Short mmCIF file of C-alpha atoms and ligand atoms in Angstrom, two decimals:
data_model
loop_
_atom_site.label_atom_id
_atom_site.label_comp_id
_atom_site.label_asym_id
_atom_site.label_seq_id
_atom_site.Cartn_x
_atom_site.Cartn_y
_atom_site.Cartn_z
CA MET A 1 13.54 22.35 22.53
CA LYS A 2 13.02 18.59 22.69
CA VAL A 3 9.26 18.98 22.93
CA LYS A 4 9.16 21.20 19.84
CA LYS A 5 11.28 18.81 17.80
CA ASN A 6 9.06 15.90 18.83
CA LYS A 7 5.99 17.78 17.63
CA LYS A 8 7.63 18.65 14.33
CA ASP A 9 8.65 15.02 13.81
CA LYS A 10 5.12 13.82 14.43
CA THR A 11 3.56 16.42 12.14
CA GLY A 12 6.04 15.54 9.41
CA LYS A 13 5.37 11.82 9.78
CA MET A 14 1.62 12.39 9.68
CA GLN A 15 2.09 14.46 6.52
CA VAL A 16 3.84 11.50 4.89
CA ILE A 17 0.79 9.33 5.65
CA HIS A 18 -1.49 12.06 4.31
CA ASP A 19 0.49 12.21 1.05
CA LYS A 20 0.24 8.43 0.72
CA LEU A 21 -3.48 8.56 1.35
CA ILE A 22 -4.03 11.24 -1.28
CA SER A 23 -2.39 9.10 -3.96
CA LEU A 24 -3.74 5.72 -2.80
CA LYS A 25 -4.67 4.52 -6.29
CA GLU A 26 -4.85 0.88 -5.14
CA SER A 27 -7.89 1.77 -3.02
CA PRO A 28 -11.24 0.61 -4.43
CA LEU A 29 -12.55 4.02 -3.27
CA TYR A 30 -9.94 6.17 -5.06
CA GLU A 31 -11.91 6.59 -8.27
CA TYR A 32 -15.13 7.39 -6.36
CA ARG A 33 -13.27 10.02 -4.29
CA THR A 34 -11.60 11.77 -7.19
CA SER A 35 -14.59 11.70 -9.55
CA ASN A 36 -16.74 13.32 -6.84
CA ASN A 37 -14.10 15.85 -5.79
CA TYR A 38 -14.21 14.40 -2.30
CA PHE A 39 -11.40 14.68 0.24
CA PRO A 40 -9.78 11.74 1.98
CA VAL A 41 -10.14 12.06 5.76
CA ILE A 42 -6.91 11.32 7.59
CA GLY A 43 -8.03 12.38 11.06
CA GLU A 44 -7.83 15.32 13.40
CA GLY A 45 -6.72 16.23 16.90
CA SER A 46 -3.64 16.09 19.10
CA LEU A 47 -0.67 14.05 17.89
CA ASP A 48 0.23 13.67 21.58
CA ALA A 49 -3.21 12.35 22.52
CA ARG A 50 -3.44 9.63 25.18
CA ILE A 51 -6.76 8.55 23.70
CA VAL A 52 -7.37 7.83 20.01
CA PHE A 53 -10.91 7.27 18.72
CA VAL A 54 -11.40 5.17 15.59
CA GLY A 55 -14.65 5.24 13.62
CA GLU A 56 -15.70 3.37 10.50
CA ALA A 57 -15.43 5.56 7.40
CA PRO A 58 -16.19 9.15 6.39
CA GLY A 59 -19.74 10.05 5.38
CA ARG A 60 -20.77 12.70 2.86
CA ASN A 61 -20.09 15.73 5.08
CA GLU A 62 -16.69 14.37 6.05
CA ALA A 63 -15.73 13.67 2.42
CA LYS A 64 -16.79 17.18 1.44
CA THR A 65 -14.71 18.84 4.17
CA GLY A 66 -11.90 16.37 4.88
CA LYS A 67 -12.79 16.44 8.60
CA PRO A 68 -13.78 13.38 10.64
CA PHE A 69 -17.17 13.19 12.33
CA CYS A 70 -18.41 16.61 11.24
CA GLY A 71 -21.96 15.51 10.28
CA THR A 72 -24.86 14.12 12.31
CA ALA A 73 -22.84 11.26 13.86
CA GLY A 74 -20.25 13.89 14.80
CA LYS A 75 -22.88 15.88 16.69
CA VAL A 76 -23.68 12.78 18.73
CA LEU A 77 -19.97 12.14 19.28
CA ASP A 78 -19.54 15.70 20.58
CA LYS A 79 -22.39 15.12 23.08
CA LEU A 80 -20.73 11.92 24.26
CA LEU A 81 -17.29 13.53 24.58
CA ASN A 82 -18.78 16.48 26.42
CA HIS A 83 -20.55 14.10 28.82
CA VAL A 84 -17.19 12.80 30.10
CA GLY A 85 -15.38 16.15 29.90
CA LEU A 86 -13.32 15.38 26.80
CA SER A 87 -12.71 17.87 24.01
CA ARG A 88 -11.62 17.15 20.46
CA GLU A 89 -8.36 19.05 20.99
CA LYS A 90 -7.26 16.60 23.68
CA ILE A 91 -7.85 13.45 21.65
CA TYR A 92 -7.21 12.22 18.11
CA ILE A 93 -10.13 11.08 15.94
CA THR A 94 -9.76 9.02 12.80
CA ASN A 95 -11.40 6.14 10.91
CA ILE A 96 -10.39 2.68 9.84
CA VAL A 97 -11.35 3.45 6.21
CA LYS A 98 -10.32 6.96 5.15
CA ASP A 99 -12.44 7.51 2.04
CA ARG A 100 -16.21 7.63 1.81
CA PRO A 101 -17.82 4.38 0.61
CA PRO A 102 -20.66 5.00 -1.90
CA GLU A 103 -24.06 5.52 -0.24
CA ASN A 104 -22.38 5.08 3.15
CA ARG A 105 -22.39 1.32 2.72
CA ASP A 106 -20.37 -0.84 5.12
CA PRO A 107 -16.64 -1.02 4.37
CA THR A 108 -15.48 -4.15 2.53
CA PRO A 109 -12.70 -6.46 3.81
CA LYS A 110 -10.56 -5.25 0.88
CA GLU A 111 -11.02 -1.61 1.90
CA ILE A 112 -10.08 -2.39 5.49
CA GLU A 113 -7.00 -4.25 4.22
CA VAL A 114 -5.94 -1.28 2.06
CA TYR A 115 -6.42 1.45 4.70
CA GLY A 116 -5.42 -0.58 7.78
CA PRO A 117 -1.65 0.01 7.40
CA LEU A 118 -2.23 3.79 7.42
CA LEU A 119 -4.05 3.50 10.74
CA ASP A 120 -1.21 1.30 12.07
CA LYS A 121 1.27 4.06 11.20
CA GLN A 122 -0.89 6.66 12.93
CA PHE A 123 -0.78 4.54 16.10
CA GLU A 124 3.03 4.35 15.80
CA ILE A 125 3.24 8.15 15.61
CA ILE A 126 0.77 9.03 18.35
CA LYS A 127 1.51 6.09 20.67
CA PRO A 128 -1.83 6.24 22.49
CA LYS A 129 -2.47 4.63 25.88
CA VAL A 130 -6.10 4.03 25.01
CA VAL A 131 -7.69 3.18 21.66
CA VAL A 132 -11.46 3.54 21.45
CA ALA A 133 -13.13 1.51 18.71
CA LEU A 134 -16.44 3.02 17.59
CA GLY A 135 -18.56 0.25 16.09
CA ARG A 136 -17.95 -3.28 14.94
CA TYR A 137 -15.61 -2.64 12.01
CA ALA A 138 -13.13 -0.60 14.06
CA MET A 139 -13.51 -3.13 16.88
CA GLY A 140 -12.70 -6.10 14.63
CA TYR A 141 -9.61 -4.48 13.17
CA ILE A 142 -8.23 -3.01 16.38
CA MET A 143 -8.78 -6.03 18.60
CA THR A 144 -7.13 -8.28 16.05
CA LYS A 145 -4.24 -5.85 15.59
CA PHE A 146 -3.53 -5.64 19.32
CA GLY A 147 -3.64 -9.42 19.91
CA LEU A 148 -7.17 -9.51 21.31
CA GLY A 149 -8.75 -11.42 18.42
CA ASP A 150 -9.65 -14.39 20.64
CA ALA A 151 -11.74 -12.12 22.88
CA LEU A 152 -13.81 -10.73 19.98
CA GLU A 153 -17.57 -10.87 20.52
CA PRO A 154 -20.52 -9.08 18.91
CA ILE A 155 -20.64 -5.33 19.58
CA GLY A 156 -23.99 -5.91 21.40
CA LYS A 157 -21.95 -7.70 24.08
CA ALA A 158 -18.63 -5.87 23.79
CA HIS A 159 -19.95 -2.30 24.09
CA GLY A 160 -18.58 -0.46 27.12
CA LYS A 161 -15.84 -3.00 27.83
CA ILE A 162 -12.13 -2.46 28.45
CA TYR A 163 -9.63 -4.97 27.02
CA LYS A 164 -6.01 -4.99 28.17
CA ALA A 165 -3.51 -5.27 25.32
CA LYS A 166 0.28 -5.31 25.75
CA ASN A 167 0.97 -1.58 25.83
CA LEU A 168 -2.48 -0.05 25.82
CA ASP A 169 -6.14 -0.52 26.66
CA VAL A 170 -8.78 -1.03 23.97
CA ILE A 171 -12.31 0.18 24.64
CA THR A 172 -15.16 -0.98 22.46
CA LEU A 173 -18.20 1.25 22.07
CA TYR A 174 -21.28 1.43 19.88
CA HIS A 175 -20.85 3.69 16.88
CA PRO A 176 -22.49 7.12 17.54
CA CYS A 177 -24.72 6.62 14.48
CA VAL A 178 -26.88 4.18 16.49
CA ALA A 179 -28.25 7.27 18.26
CA VAL A 180 -28.80 8.99 14.91
CA TYR A 181 -30.99 6.11 13.71
CA ASN A 182 -32.72 5.85 17.07
CA PRO A 183 -32.37 8.71 19.60
CA HIS A 184 -33.66 6.37 22.33
CA ASN A 185 -30.21 4.75 22.25
CA LEU A 186 -28.50 7.94 23.43
CA PRO A 187 -28.78 7.25 27.20
CA ASN A 188 -27.08 3.86 26.74
CA LEU A 189 -24.28 5.45 24.72
CA LEU A 190 -23.79 8.15 27.35
CA LYS A 191 -23.57 5.47 30.05
CA ASP A 192 -21.05 3.41 28.06
CA PHE A 193 -18.87 6.49 27.51
CA GLU A 194 -18.43 6.82 31.28
CA VAL A 195 -15.94 3.95 31.06
CA LEU A 196 -13.52 6.59 29.74
CA LYS A 197 -13.62 8.69 32.90
CA LYS A 198 -10.85 6.78 34.60
CA TYR A 199 -8.42 7.71 31.80
CA ILE A 200 -9.11 11.42 31.96
CA LYS A 201 -6.76 13.44 34.12
N1 URA B 301 -18.94 7.92 10.72
C1 URA B 301 -17.68 7.48 10.91
O1 URA B 301 -17.45 6.33 11.23
N2 URA B 301 -16.68 8.35 10.71
C2 URA B 301 -16.86 9.61 10.38
O2 URA B 301 -15.89 10.35 10.23
C3 URA B 301 -18.19 10.05 10.20
C4 URA B 301 -19.22 9.20 10.38
#
């Protein structure tokens, strides 16, 4: 019965974060979300995942459905996950910013500051062993959060690397959208993803 209770606790705690997200009026993206009838995107997957993937922010498809990585970048992500034998059910996928920025522009420091604590709480609930940062914004936030700020370098250098934090490993990867803009990047992304193999049982 312990396992069941644990699951219920986690689901309940995640629901609390979801409720907070829905009424996050202090977010600079709240008005844009509500006036467009968009959904916030909290994340999806196993609350017992050993590996949590963190992207940048929802795009249009994600904001219309409330599901992370369900558009073109999501198709690339599925190819990458499949390449190393991972399925979405085994992992948890979320974003640093949980509402769509207008025209898919880069997230602002203020937006990262507003949504960051929600991501922190998700880590507390799931307690992953590995956090995968997809792209430079997730990388900056996650490395700083886990005490790796001094090791930060541009994503062009950091991609495919493993960093040891106190209780978990951080892996920094290019964002899947780099293969949407230029399909010639896909082989490099596939190769980088192989760093995950050693964590897959
Ligand atoms: N890009 C992201 O960073 N996250 C998504 O959910 C979709 C596209």
